[in-house]
């Protein structure tokens, strides 16, 4: 096997790719989630036990990018933000939409949705939540000057109309059936209008968007911001004036611990209560602890190997098909993840609306891969690079991919980049191949496919493979405009079939979330979208 060429810079590892939640985000309708309510101490949140109070300490594998929910689209940030801010709607563990800051909603017309708002909500800064606030938030996330990485979630919104103090309407450019699901995404978090106004004032004085919100975040959530030590920790305190049922613990500390073995060691000593991710090779160690156990949850997350469709030789679909057929996904799942994942046949799984199991993937066939390379004019192979961020799991995947592609004559060098540089450089198209992930947070195929593959979304919005397929664009456009569910499902099946032939990326696996949880912790669960559910958590 060819020796890897490694290029490392300052380490800021990341647990998960864009999402979000990418956070996002991206649902077997919640059924068999693998929730473990046994000796591990974690349950599904229905029957929290233990005394109230205390400081819940959670280890993150990477630092957050922003406290401004319009200013980031990564999982670590979303996990902090979702406790400070709230959205109009939320989704249950089985991805059913439920009221949150909105009490009721309906499609008045195909392109007009109306939402009734709660009337008893105040922000952490004391200001009132109302229809004017809702309009201010969506005007901001769609403002080109703010340049929100979550703008793509709401780009179909033409106008937010204030009907009265507690009624708003969303006028969309075209009928958009998944709008309620998008409004449940953390990108639609409600920020105090006073805080938004202060942030705009700072922008007028030359500050970057989010400068105020990242230091003084003001939401309506059951926790409020207390402090942040960048690169080390974020501390939240219970919001005693929360409009609903208060959180049970007094404080939550999100502590950045990038080294996997250190996270496990801190769990074992009791210095932290919750650790994520638990790498598969550490799962048995956690299960053997007297003090902790492993919580498992099926996820909406997909890990993938992407090809830069703008670069030779990856601009040839035969080359992309060849590389896809030369990589054995089962070797990655069994060898690296120790079986703690399900093999992906598409960028979405059976928990997501729009998934179809009738679409046949290309499959593992290295002999056919060699034939396809020869047909494309690369019978002697070629040299290329594969990028990853500093994640042990992804680095191991890169080594397996490197080894397997060498069998068809493709000479791969591995480059490992710091997380921020990795996102910037892949958004700018400087890569050949890369390893990343996507969470279909909304549980709808529009979020799982439009940002990843529509030509309008090239770069930071999600389409880092720079896919540009007119037929696929047309199908995805039709699917997001269609209001009939059965027709939408047919369209997404067509889209999946196009993706098999176009092969812009190889979907590897759908993650099984492995979380180390102290046995004194009760009421904790992790949503399939990757977010921690902390409102009902207690510590015995």
XYZ file of C-alpha atoms in Angstrom:
540
model
C 0.000 0.000 0.000
C 1.287 3.439 -0.930
C 2.520 5.529 1.941
C 0.136 8.344 2.789
C 1.166 11.950 2.473
C -0.199 13.713 5.560
C -0.646 17.455 5.882
C -1.859 18.597 9.299
C -2.414 22.024 10.734
C -3.903 23.311 14.015
C -6.312 20.699 15.303
C -9.966 21.564 15.708
C -11.620 18.174 15.149
C -15.295 17.964 14.325
C -17.820 15.392 15.367
C -20.099 15.755 12.456
C -20.295 17.448 9.138
C -22.503 20.223 7.998
C -26.035 19.722 8.934
C -27.510 20.509 10.162
C -29.023 20.443 11.927
C -27.034 20.672 8.737
C -28.014 20.936 11.760
C -28.602 19.789 8.663
C -29.845 17.293 9.168
C -31.096 16.063 8.142
C -36.286 8.855 10.171
C -37.957 5.414 9.882
C -40.471 7.558 11.483
C -38.606 7.141 14.734
C -39.505 3.478 15.199
C -36.587 1.281 16.176
C -34.195 3.907 17.423
C -32.152 1.654 19.631
C -32.949 3.749 22.693
C -31.471 2.107 25.774
C -33.330 2.799 28.988
C -31.742 -0.020 30.951
C -28.788 -0.002 33.256
C -27.188 2.856 31.356
C -29.283 5.373 33.231
C -30.495 7.148 30.075
C -34.114 6.924 29.061
C -36.329 8.447 26.400
C -37.242 11.504 28.395
C -40.715 10.334 29.342
C -39.947 9.514 32.972
C -37.117 11.643 34.272
C -35.962 10.577 37.713
C -33.599 11.979 40.298
C -33.259 15.238 42.128
C -33.292 18.592 40.405
C -30.268 20.880 40.375
C -26.603 20.338 39.693
C -24.254 21.018 36.791
C -24.546 18.664 33.816
C -21.189 18.365 32.055
C -21.167 17.288 28.405
C -18.019 16.603 26.389
C -17.997 17.827 22.796
C -15.534 16.477 20.245
C -15.211 19.929 18.681
C -15.728 23.545 19.653
C -18.805 25.383 18.474
C -18.553 27.735 15.500
C -21.138 30.279 16.645
C -23.822 31.070 19.214
C -25.721 32.937 16.493
C -28.140 30.300 15.099
C -28.153 32.057 11.721
C -24.359 32.094 11.629
C -23.428 28.403 11.535
C -24.638 25.057 10.265
C -22.596 22.567 12.277
C -23.727 20.023 14.856
C -21.657 21.190 17.870
C -23.036 24.730 17.522
C -26.583 23.471 17.054
C -26.346 21.355 20.201
C -25.646 24.464 22.247
C -28.005 26.759 20.336
C -31.025 24.445 20.634
C -30.954 24.953 24.414
C -30.803 28.757 24.170
C -33.234 29.326 21.318
C -36.510 27.815 20.164
C -38.194 27.390 16.806
C -41.807 27.791 15.754
C -42.239 24.031 15.484
C -40.334 21.021 16.740
C -40.136 17.335 15.822
C -40.645 14.351 18.079
C -38.332 11.358 18.187
C -40.394 9.786 15.393
C -40.107 13.011 13.334
C -43.708 14.099 13.868
C -44.181 17.879 13.823
C -45.293 19.404 17.112
C -46.066 22.954 18.336
C -43.380 24.993 20.073
C -43.444 28.793 19.707
C -46.285 28.359 17.236
C -49.446 26.754 18.591
C -51.192 26.012 15.293
C -50.476 26.163 11.567
C -52.145 25.493 8.247
C -51.657 25.945 4.514
C -54.110 28.707 3.621
C -53.135 28.366 -0.030
C -50.563 26.282 -1.862
C -48.046 29.096 -1.466
C -49.265 30.642 1.798
C -48.885 29.212 5.303
C -50.368 30.732 8.449
C -49.031 30.272 11.998
C -50.613 31.174 15.326
C -48.027 32.134 17.962
C -47.768 31.666 21.708
C -48.708 34.796 23.638
C -46.867 34.139 26.901
C -43.222 34.085 25.825
C -40.405 36.480 26.678
C -36.773 36.412 25.643
C -33.829 36.137 28.005
C -33.306 39.901 27.637
C -36.881 40.578 28.747
C -38.278 41.512 25.339
C -41.514 40.035 24.026
C -41.959 37.309 21.441
C -44.539 38.201 18.783
C -45.181 38.324 15.043
C -42.832 41.267 14.553
C -40.014 39.178 16.011
C -40.747 36.305 13.636
C -40.572 38.622 10.647
C -37.315 40.186 11.884
C -35.689 36.761 12.224
C -36.549 35.535 8.748
C -35.691 38.895 7.198
C -32.281 38.521 8.840
C -31.568 34.922 7.846
C -32.466 35.855 4.234
C -30.453 39.100 4.255
C -27.523 38.853 1.789
C -25.520 41.170 4.048
C -25.752 38.621 6.859
C -24.847 35.799 4.430
C -26.306 33.084 6.651
C -25.140 29.546 5.816
C -28.734 28.534 6.626
C -30.303 30.860 4.082
C -30.881 27.899 1.741
C -33.441 26.515 4.203
C -35.742 29.464 3.681
C -34.854 30.834 0.245
C -38.338 29.985 -1.035
C -39.909 32.486 1.392
C -40.897 35.651 -0.459
C -42.387 37.502 2.477
C -43.335 37.115 6.126
C -46.658 38.876 6.613
C -47.742 40.173 10.021
C -51.471 39.490 10.276
C -51.734 40.614 13.903
C -49.526 40.555 17.005
C -49.630 36.756 17.239
C -50.372 35.606 13.694
C -47.906 35.434 10.812
C -48.100 34.193 7.262
C -45.294 32.877 5.093
C -45.714 33.670 1.388
C -43.502 31.339 -0.658
C -42.229 31.819 -4.185
C -43.791 28.490 -5.118
C -45.747 25.770 -3.287
C -43.309 24.235 -0.798
C -44.716 21.292 1.127
C -41.735 20.794 3.518
C -41.899 24.359 4.900
C -43.167 23.312 8.370
C -40.302 20.818 8.664
C -37.822 23.519 7.703
C -39.264 25.798 10.368
C -38.457 23.108 12.953
C -34.757 23.295 11.984
C -32.480 25.215 14.355
C -31.779 27.591 11.474
C -35.260 28.969 12.172
C -34.450 29.718 15.817
C -36.047 32.852 17.186
C -33.653 35.560 18.371
C -34.737 38.612 20.340
C -35.512 41.517 18.003
C -33.643 43.841 20.362
C -30.567 41.642 19.957
C -31.004 41.557 16.167
C -31.254 45.359 16.071
C -28.107 45.663 18.188
C -26.275 43.291 15.851
C -27.272 45.367 12.813
C -26.042 48.506 14.578
C -22.708 46.791 15.146
C -22.581 45.865 11.457
C -23.063 49.545 10.577
C -20.004 50.252 12.714
C -17.967 47.745 10.727
C -18.440 44.621 12.849
C -19.127 41.211 11.304
C -22.661 39.767 11.305
C -23.286 37.963 14.584
C -20.735 39.927 16.605
C -23.345 40.903 19.199
C -25.274 37.633 19.105
C -22.145 35.552 19.607
C -21.349 37.393 22.831
C -24.884 38.152 24.084
C -27.263 35.526 22.662
C -30.907 36.062 23.609
C -33.426 33.313 22.944
C -36.536 31.940 24.630
C -35.135 28.531 25.608
C -35.136 26.741 28.942
C -31.427 27.547 29.316
C -29.775 30.910 28.860
C -26.204 31.816 28.020
C -23.825 32.343 30.912
C -20.260 32.271 29.562
C -17.953 31.014 26.854
C -14.250 30.250 26.906
C -13.505 29.787 23.203
C -11.935 26.428 22.470
C -12.646 25.149 25.974
C -16.253 25.410 27.125
C -19.680 27.016 26.944
C -21.780 27.347 30.102
C -25.574 27.697 30.164
C -27.794 28.378 33.189
C -31.411 27.409 33.837
C -33.890 30.015 32.603
C -36.043 30.487 35.717
C -38.540 32.562 33.686
C -39.119 29.962 30.983
C -42.672 29.998 29.600
C -43.023 26.202 29.829
C -41.757 23.518 32.177
C -38.360 24.479 33.558
C -35.226 22.463 32.977
C -34.288 20.236 35.892
C -30.553 20.950 36.201
C -29.234 24.355 37.229
C -26.424 24.482 34.720
C -25.049 22.779 31.612
C -21.365 22.941 30.733
C -20.344 21.934 27.207
C -16.655 21.076 27.510
C -14.497 20.712 24.398
C -12.458 17.494 24.610
C -11.162 16.621 21.166
C -9.126 13.522 22.059
C -11.382 10.409 22.115
C -9.411 8.576 24.788
C -9.474 11.659 27.017
C -13.249 11.893 26.667
C -13.645 8.251 27.675
C -11.223 8.690 30.551
C -13.170 11.710 31.821
C -16.385 9.703 31.632
C -14.767 6.905 33.604
C -13.588 9.216 36.386
C -16.947 10.994 36.586
C -15.518 14.362 35.475
C -18.128 14.490 32.726
C -21.652 13.084 32.577
C -22.172 12.714 28.816
C -19.570 12.018 26.133
C -20.102 12.076 22.387
C -18.963 10.586 20.176
C -17.904 7.273 21.680
C -15.714 5.693 19.009
C -16.676 2.075 18.214
C -13.347 0.795 19.544
C -14.176 2.412 22.904
C -17.748 1.108 23.103
C -16.895 -2.048 25.048
C -14.753 -0.019 27.450
C -17.694 2.251 28.275
C -20.079 -0.709 28.556
C -17.747 -2.260 31.093
C -17.731 0.811 33.334
C -19.501 0.692 36.688
C -20.206 4.400 36.369
C -21.498 4.714 32.784
C -23.075 2.931 29.849
C -23.619 3.448 26.114
C -26.768 5.050 24.737
C -27.457 4.157 21.083
C -29.662 5.949 18.598
C -30.312 5.519 14.890
C -29.524 8.728 13.089
C -30.423 10.852 10.103
C -26.716 11.182 9.342
C -24.977 9.937 6.194
C -21.208 9.639 5.788
C -19.964 9.912 2.212
C -16.981 10.140 -0.114
C -17.460 13.066 -2.481
C -15.906 13.634 -5.902
C -15.238 17.107 -7.311
C -17.357 16.942 -10.460
C -15.732 20.149 -11.740
C -12.240 18.631 -11.948
C -10.702 16.119 -14.313
C -10.978 13.168 -14.232
C -13.969 13.399 -11.873
C -15.950 15.353 -14.465
C -16.491 12.009 -16.246
C -19.368 9.969 -14.727
C -17.634 6.741 -15.781
C -14.701 7.628 -13.548
C -17.024 8.417 -10.660
C -18.890 5.142 -11.197
C -15.581 3.257 -11.255
C -14.428 4.754 -7.962
C -17.822 4.036 -6.414
C -17.662 0.390 -7.468
C -14.085 -0.026 -6.227
C -14.853 0.878 -2.601
C -16.182 -1.849 -0.303
C -18.478 -0.143 2.201
C -18.813 -3.254 4.349
C -15.050 -3.247 4.967
C -15.371 0.277 6.365
C -18.428 -0.499 8.509
C -17.004 -3.720 9.922
C -13.346 -2.725 10.078
C -13.623 0.808 11.453
C -17.086 1.112 12.977
C -17.251 -2.477 14.261
C -20.722 -2.787 12.795
C -22.135 0.315 14.495
C -23.712 1.746 11.345
C -26.047 0.698 8.560
C -24.844 0.536 4.977
C -26.132 3.425 2.873
C -27.647 2.819 -0.532
C -28.507 6.498 -0.949
C -27.810 9.864 0.724
C -31.030 9.418 2.745
C -32.288 6.425 4.704
C -35.634 4.837 5.460
C -36.325 7.358 8.227
C -36.562 10.144 5.648
C -39.655 10.979 3.602
C -38.806 10.321 -0.045
C -36.550 7.321 0.474
C -37.104 4.365 -1.870
C -35.607 0.900 -1.439
C -36.490 -0.022 -5.021
C -33.487 1.881 -6.401
C -30.522 -0.383 -7.109
C -27.081 0.984 -6.239
C -23.984 0.331 -8.347
C -22.546 -2.102 -5.796
C -19.026 -3.271 -5.102
C -17.439 -4.626 -8.297
C -13.716 -3.810 -8.703
C -13.426 -5.715 -11.999
C -16.188 -3.633 -13.568
C -14.522 -0.553 -12.044
C -11.342 -1.326 -14.004
C -13.382 -1.676 -17.201
C -15.078 1.682 -16.624
C -11.728 3.394 -16.056
C -10.441 1.947 -19.306
C -13.564 3.130 -21.144
C -12.953 6.616 -19.746
C -9.354 6.570 -21.020
C -7.651 5.791 -17.719
C -6.708 2.158 -18.178
C -3.434 2.882 -16.343
C -5.225 4.727 -13.560
C -4.294 8.208 -12.310
C -2.992 10.082 -9.274
C -5.286 12.028 -6.969
C -5.824 13.162 -3.381
C -8.508 12.549 -0.793
C -9.137 15.114 1.937
C -10.474 14.690 5.426
C -10.621 16.781 8.549
C -8.813 15.678 11.692
C -11.161 12.896 12.687
C -9.718 9.499 13.561
C -12.713 7.772 11.975
C -12.421 9.680 8.708
C -8.661 9.290 8.581
C -9.124 5.516 8.889
C -11.742 5.610 6.120
C -9.284 7.507 3.916
C -6.671 4.789 4.411
C -9.116 2.041 3.395
C -10.235 4.054 0.359
C -6.586 4.648 -0.547
C -5.845 0.926 -0.330
C -8.913 -0.205 -2.273
C -8.480 2.323 -5.077
C -4.870 1.220 -5.511
C -6.300 -2.140 -6.629
C -7.749 -0.451 -9.746
C -4.632 1.632 -10.425
C -5.697 4.867 -8.740
C -2.834 6.315 -6.677
C -4.321 8.270 -3.749
C -2.536 10.644 -1.378
C -4.278 11.573 1.878
C -4.411 15.137 3.151
C -5.754 15.997 6.605
C -6.906 19.562 7.165
C -8.000 21.612 10.171
C -11.816 21.771 10.307
C -12.270 25.429 9.400
C -9.831 25.226 6.489
C -11.444 21.964 5.401
C -14.885 23.556 5.135
C -13.550 26.669 3.407
C -11.423 24.798 0.867
C -14.084 22.237 -0.052
C -16.597 25.069 -0.407
C -14.172 26.737 -2.816
C -13.712 23.561 -4.854
C -9.994 23.121 -4.186
C -10.271 19.381 -3.535
C -10.308 16.193 -5.629
C -12.027 13.683 -3.322
C -13.159 14.267 0.243
C -14.907 12.592 3.184
C -17.770 14.354 4.901
C -21.249 13.783 6.290
C -24.722 15.282 6.115
C -27.610 15.141 8.563
C -31.084 15.279 6.996
C -32.355 17.195 9.989
C -35.864 17.844 8.708
C -36.594 14.188 7.888
C -37.587 15.233 4.363
C -35.706 14.346 1.171
C -35.701 17.984 0.069
C -33.214 18.803 2.826
C -31.299 15.585 2.204
C -30.899 16.141 -1.543
C -31.500 19.725 -2.683
C -28.555 21.302 -0.793
C -26.242 18.411 -1.640
C -26.925 18.127 -5.373
C -28.805 21.085 -6.869
C -26.507 23.206 -9.030
C -27.688 26.391 -7.278
C -26.219 25.094 -4.002
C -22.592 24.652 -5.069
C -20.035 25.274 -2.342
C -20.754 26.177 1.279
C -24.513 25.644 0.965
C -23.882 21.898 0.724
C -23.076 20.918 -2.867
C -19.344 20.387 -2.323
C -19.229 17.812 -5.118
C -20.177 20.672 -7.495
C -22.826 18.484 -9.082
C -24.413 20.170 -12.092
C -27.016 17.908 -13.678
C -29.901 19.667 -15.450
C -32.163 16.612 -15.282
C -31.546 16.218 -11.555
C -32.102 19.948 -10.968
C -35.454 19.726 -12.725
C -36.630 16.733 -10.671
C -35.531 18.308 -7.394
C -37.262 21.567 -8.326
C -40.470 19.709 -9.144
C -40.322 17.701 -5.906
C -40.059 20.759 -3.669
C -42.918 22.475 -5.495
C -45.250 19.466 -5.476
C -47.936 19.331 -2.768
C -49.088 15.723 -3.273
C -47.055 13.325 -1.120
C -47.311 10.349 -3.478
C -46.099 12.433 -6.411
C -43.246 13.793 -4.335
C -42.187 10.267 -3.424
C -42.155 9.292 -7.109
C -40.031 12.315 -7.947
C -37.497 11.536 -5.237
C -37.277 7.967 -6.490
C -36.423 9.419 -9.917
C -33.803 11.637 -8.297
C -32.216 8.659 -6.552
C -32.068 6.762 -9.849
C -30.333 9.724 -11.518
C -27.823 9.856 -8.678
C -26.925 6.188 -9.193
C -25.965 6.895 -12.808
C -24.370 10.283 -12.159
C -22.471 9.042 -9.070
C -21.421 12.461 -7.742
C -20.577 10.857 -4.415
C -20.511 7.497 -2.682
C -22.902 7.221 0.270
C -21.059 5.029 2.789
C -23.195 4.486 5.891
C -25.798 5.906 8.232
C -24.310 6.469 11.648
C -25.519 4.857 14.827
C -24.989 7.488 17.490
C -22.973 6.100 20.407
C -23.133 8.273 23.525
C -21.437 7.583 26.832
C -23.828 8.464 29.665
C -23.173 8.432 33.395
C -25.610 6.105 35.168
C -26.651 8.921 37.518
C -28.105 10.818 34.546
C -31.824 10.311 33.925
C -34.133 11.746 31.274
C -31.485 12.166 28.557
C -32.059 11.235 24.934
C -30.473 12.129 21.643
C -32.689 13.066 18.726
C -32.146 11.268 15.386
C -31.120 14.687 14.037
C -28.128 14.641 16.402
C -29.318 17.137 19.010
C -29.203 16.488 22.755
C -32.555 16.623 24.551
C -31.734 18.128 27.940
C -34.902 19.699 29.328
C -35.867 16.665 31.440
C -32.388 15.576 32.467
C -31.684 15.052 36.165
C -28.575 13.905 38.016
C -29.126 11.509 40.919
